[in-house]
Amino acid sequence: MTTVSTPPGTAGISRKLLGIELLVVLGLSFGMSGLGALISFLGSVTEPAQLAKQVATLNGSRAPGRPWLDLAWQLYYIVRGLMPVALVGYLLVREGASLRMLGFDLRQKWRDLGRGTAVAAAIGGTGLLFYLASQAAGVNLTVAPSGLPDVWWRVPVLICSAWENSIAEEVIVLGFLLRRLGQLGWSWPAIVVTSAVLRGSYHLYQGIGGLVGNMVMGVVFCLLYRRWGRVMPLVVAHALIDTVAFVGYALLAGHVSWLPTG
């Protein structure tokens, strides 16, 4: 079994500074996303309409009726979403490490691809069933993974969005968070709970199902990361899950009866 390396602060960086760095990264990424998701959820539960009758659109048009401007905005937000990952890379280099320390590289690309595909197959189907059950039970909004117009760039943008989500989440919420909390002396159970709760929190805008389902996924990903010592298989798994969800919804919405569309 490979264990995740979580050494104490290196290169003369104090624990206090490591903690501040972590808060800054989360404040620029998924920490604030979690707060925004909470506000969104409170707005949804105080709406007259039931949760299942409300729609949460993940990849919506940013310039309706203006496809080229819309494309420019889509690419802008994809690139912007990766900036916290660049910050993490810089902070790791500053302490004498790199993103390779988290297993974010192509050194084991075929093994990572195989492992990621297996994880995606196991979690993807289960996650879909859990979402459908949560939505039917009225504790989840209807999630629309794509609200993009039917233009030539829709599928490529959805795939890029899936990879942006997966890279940002797994590098920050899995690799970097676990490393920093380990350096700060946290116990393994506390680290897993924190990572899982954070992952669930920024999906709360989808409803209780989004919160619980992603917390469970977070625990599984933490355990696999500890075993493999690499985020790349989980990046692949997450990207495949999101790609199937985003592109599948764009192609199937309105054409199959079992897929809620709001």
Coordinates of C-alpha atoms in Angstrom, one line a residue:
M1 CA 0.0 0.0 0.0
T2 CA 1.3 3.4 -0.9
T3 CA 0.8 6.1 1.7
V4 CA 0.4 9.8 1.0
S5 CA 3.5 11.8 2.0
T6 CA 2.6 14.4 4.5
P7 CA 5.9 15.7 5.9
P8 CA 6.1 18.6 8.3
G9 CA 6.6 22.1 6.9
T10 CA 9.7 22.1 4.6
A11 CA 12.1 24.7 3.3
G12 CA 11.8 26.7 6.5
I13 CA 8.0 27.4 6.1
S14 CA 6.2 27.5 9.4
R15 CA 3.0 25.6 10.1
K16 CA 1.2 29.0 10.6
L17 CA 2.2 30.1 7.1
L18 CA 1.2 26.7 5.6
G19 CA -2.2 27.1 7.2
I20 CA -2.6 30.6 5.9
E21 CA -1.6 29.4 2.4
L22 CA -4.3 26.7 2.6
L23 CA -7.0 29.2 3.7
V24 CA -6.0 31.5 0.8
V25 CA -6.2 28.7 -1.7
L26 CA -9.6 27.6 -0.4
G27 CA -10.8 31.2 -0.2
L28 CA -10.0 31.6 -3.9
S29 CA -11.6 28.3 -4.9
F30 CA -13.8 25.7 -3.2
G31 CA -14.1 27.3 0.2
M32 CA -16.0 30.2 -1.2
S33 CA -17.8 27.9 -3.6
G34 CA -19.1 26.0 -0.6
L35 CA -20.4 29.3 1.0
G36 CA -22.0 30.2 -2.3
A37 CA -23.6 26.8 -2.6
L38 CA -25.1 27.2 1.0
I39 CA -26.6 30.6 0.1
S40 CA -28.0 29.1 -3.1
F41 CA -29.5 26.2 -1.2
L42 CA -31.1 28.5 1.3
G43 CA -32.6 30.4 -1.5
S44 CA -34.0 27.2 -3.1
V45 CA -35.5 25.8 0.1
T46 CA -37.3 29.1 0.7
E47 CA -38.8 29.2 -2.8
P48 CA -42.5 28.3 -3.0
A49 CA -41.7 25.6 -5.6
Q50 CA -40.5 22.1 -4.4
L51 CA -36.8 21.4 -4.8
A52 CA -37.4 18.8 -7.5
K53 CA -39.3 21.4 -9.5
Q54 CA -36.3 23.8 -9.5
V55 CA -33.4 23.4 -11.9
A56 CA -29.7 23.8 -11.2
T57 CA -27.9 24.4 -14.5
L58 CA -24.2 23.5 -14.4
N59 CA -23.0 24.7 -17.8
G60 CA -25.3 27.4 -19.0
S61 CA -25.0 29.9 -21.8
R62 CA -23.3 33.1 -20.8
A63 CA -24.4 35.1 -23.9
P64 CA -27.6 33.7 -25.3
G65 CA -28.1 34.2 -29.0
R66 CA -24.4 35.2 -29.5
P67 CA -22.5 32.0 -30.0
W68 CA -19.0 33.4 -30.5
L69 CA -19.3 35.6 -27.5
D70 CA -20.7 32.7 -25.5
L71 CA -17.7 30.6 -26.6
A72 CA -15.3 33.3 -25.5
W73 CA -16.9 33.4 -22.1
Q74 CA -17.0 29.6 -21.7
L75 CA -13.2 29.4 -22.4
Y76 CA -12.5 32.3 -20.1
Y77 CA -14.2 30.6 -17.2
I78 CA -12.5 27.3 -17.9
V79 CA -9.1 28.9 -17.8
R80 CA -10.0 31.0 -14.8
G81 CA -11.1 27.9 -12.9
L82 CA -7.6 26.5 -13.3
M83 CA -5.8 29.5 -11.8
P84 CA -6.0 28.2 -8.2
V85 CA -4.3 25.0 -9.4
A86 CA -1.5 27.2 -10.8
L87 CA -1.3 28.8 -7.3
V88 CA -1.0 25.4 -5.7
G89 CA 1.8 24.5 -8.1
Y90 CA 3.7 27.6 -7.1
L91 CA 3.2 27.1 -3.4
L92 CA 4.5 23.5 -3.7
V93 CA 7.5 24.6 -5.6
R94 CA 8.2 27.3 -3.0
E95 CA 8.3 24.6 -0.3
G96 CA 10.7 22.5 -2.4
A97 CA 8.1 20.1 -3.9
S98 CA 5.9 20.2 -7.0
L99 CA 2.6 19.0 -8.4
R100 CA 4.4 15.7 -9.1
M101 CA 4.5 15.2 -5.3
L102 CA 0.7 14.9 -5.5
G103 CA 0.9 12.5 -8.4
F104 CA -0.3 15.0 -10.9
D105 CA 1.8 14.0 -13.9
L106 CA 1.9 11.6 -16.8
R107 CA 4.6 9.2 -15.4
Q108 CA 2.0 6.4 -15.0
K109 CA -0.5 7.5 -17.7
W110 CA -1.7 4.0 -18.7
R111 CA -2.1 2.8 -15.1
D112 CA -3.8 6.0 -14.1
L113 CA -6.1 5.7 -17.1
G114 CA -7.0 2.1 -16.2
R115 CA -7.6 2.9 -12.6
G116 CA -9.5 6.0 -13.3
T117 CA -11.8 4.3 -15.8
A118 CA -12.5 1.5 -13.3
V119 CA -13.4 4.1 -10.6
A120 CA -15.6 6.1 -13.0
A121 CA -17.5 2.9 -14.0
A122 CA -18.1 2.0 -10.3
I123 CA -19.0 5.4 -9.1
G124 CA -20.7 6.9 -12.1
G125 CA -23.6 4.4 -12.3
T126 CA -24.2 4.4 -8.6
G127 CA -24.1 8.2 -8.5
L128 CA -26.7 8.4 -11.3
L129 CA -29.1 6.1 -9.4
F130 CA -28.6 8.0 -6.2
Y131 CA -29.3 11.3 -8.0
L132 CA -32.5 10.0 -9.6
A133 CA -33.7 8.6 -6.2
S134 CA -32.9 11.9 -4.4
Q135 CA -34.7 14.0 -7.1
A136 CA -37.7 11.7 -7.0
A137 CA -37.8 11.9 -3.2
G138 CA -37.9 15.7 -3.5
V139 CA -34.6 16.4 -1.6
N140 CA -32.6 17.4 -4.7
L141 CA -33.1 20.0 -7.4
T142 CA -33.3 18.8 -11.0
V143 CA -29.7 19.0 -12.2
A144 CA -29.2 20.1 -15.8
P145 CA -25.5 19.4 -16.6
S146 CA -25.7 21.4 -19.8
G147 CA -27.7 24.4 -20.8
L148 CA -25.5 25.3 -23.8
P149 CA -27.0 25.9 -27.2
D150 CA -26.8 23.3 -30.0
V151 CA -23.7 24.7 -31.7
W152 CA -20.6 23.1 -33.0
W153 CA -18.5 23.9 -29.9
R154 CA -21.0 22.6 -27.3
V155 CA -19.4 19.1 -26.9
P156 CA -15.8 20.2 -26.9
V157 CA -16.6 22.9 -24.3
L158 CA -18.4 20.4 -22.1
I159 CA -15.4 18.1 -22.2
C160 CA -13.1 20.9 -21.4
S161 CA -15.3 21.9 -18.5
A162 CA -15.3 18.3 -17.2
W163 CA -11.5 18.2 -17.2
E164 CA -11.3 21.7 -15.6
N165 CA -13.6 20.6 -12.8
S166 CA -11.7 17.4 -12.2
I167 CA -8.3 18.9 -12.2
A168 CA -9.2 21.7 -9.9
E169 CA -11.1 19.6 -7.5
E170 CA -8.7 16.7 -7.2
V171 CA -5.5 18.8 -7.1
I172 CA -7.0 21.2 -4.4
V173 CA -9.6 19.2 -2.4
L174 CA -7.7 16.0 -2.5
G175 CA -4.0 16.4 -3.1
F176 CA -3.2 19.8 -1.7
L177 CA -5.7 19.8 1.2
L178 CA -4.6 16.4 2.4
R179 CA -0.9 17.3 2.2
R180 CA -1.4 20.6 4.0
L181 CA -3.5 19.2 6.8
G182 CA -1.0 16.4 7.2
Q183 CA 1.8 18.9 7.5
L184 CA -0.3 20.7 10.1
G185 CA -0.5 17.6 12.2
W186 CA -4.1 16.6 11.7
S187 CA -5.1 13.0 12.2
W188 CA -6.1 10.9 9.2
P189 CA -9.8 10.5 10.1
A190 CA -10.0 14.3 10.6
I191 CA -8.4 14.9 7.2
V192 CA -10.8 12.5 5.5
V193 CA -13.9 14.1 7.1
T194 CA -12.7 17.6 6.3
S195 CA -12.0 16.8 2.6
A196 CA -15.3 14.9 2.2
V197 CA -17.4 17.7 3.9
L198 CA -15.7 20.3 1.8
R199 CA -16.4 18.3 -1.4
G200 CA -20.0 17.9 -0.4
S201 CA -20.4 21.6 0.6
Y202 CA -19.8 23.1 -2.8
H203 CA -22.4 20.7 -4.3
L204 CA -25.1 21.7 -1.8
Y205 CA -26.7 24.0 -4.4
Q206 CA -27.9 20.8 -6.0
G207 CA -29.7 19.7 -2.8
I208 CA -29.2 17.2 -0.1
G209 CA -28.5 14.4 -2.6
G210 CA -25.6 16.5 -4.0
L211 CA -24.2 17.1 -0.6
V212 CA -24.4 13.5 0.6
G213 CA -23.4 11.8 -2.6
N214 CA -20.3 13.9 -3.0
M215 CA -19.3 13.5 0.6
V216 CA -19.4 9.7 0.1
M217 CA -17.4 10.1 -3.1
G218 CA -14.9 12.3 -1.2
V219 CA -14.3 9.5 1.4
V220 CA -13.7 7.0 -1.4
F221 CA -11.3 9.3 -3.2
C222 CA -9.4 10.0 -0.1
L223 CA -8.9 6.3 0.6
L224 CA -7.9 5.6 -3.0
Y225 CA -5.5 8.5 -3.0
R226 CA -3.9 7.2 0.2
R227 CA -3.5 3.8 -1.3
W228 CA -2.1 4.9 -4.7
G229 CA -0.4 8.1 -3.7
R230 CA -1.5 9.8 -6.9
V231 CA -4.3 12.2 -7.8
M232 CA -4.1 11.5 -11.5
P233 CA -6.3 8.3 -11.4
L234 CA -8.9 10.3 -9.5
V235 CA -8.6 13.2 -12.0
V236 CA -9.3 10.8 -14.8
A237 CA -12.2 9.2 -12.9
H238 CA -13.8 12.6 -12.1
A239 CA -13.3 13.8 -15.7
L240 CA -14.9 10.7 -17.2
I241 CA -17.9 10.9 -14.8
D242 CA -18.4 14.6 -15.6
T243 CA -17.9 14.1 -19.4
V244 CA -20.5 11.4 -19.5
A245 CA -22.9 13.5 -17.4
F246 CA -22.4 16.7 -19.4
V247 CA -22.4 15.3 -22.9
G248 CA -24.9 12.6 -22.1
Y249 CA -27.4 15.1 -20.8
A250 CA -26.9 17.4 -23.8
L251 CA -27.6 14.5 -26.2
L252 CA -30.4 12.7 -24.2
A253 CA -32.4 15.5 -22.5
G254 CA -35.9 15.5 -23.9
H255 CA -35.4 12.3 -25.7
V256 CA -35.6 9.8 -22.9
S257 CA -38.3 9.6 -20.2
W258 CA -36.1 8.6 -17.3
L259 CA -33.9 11.7 -17.3
P260 CA -35.5 14.7 -15.4
T261 CA -35.2 18.0 -17.2
G262 CA -37.3 20.3 -15.0

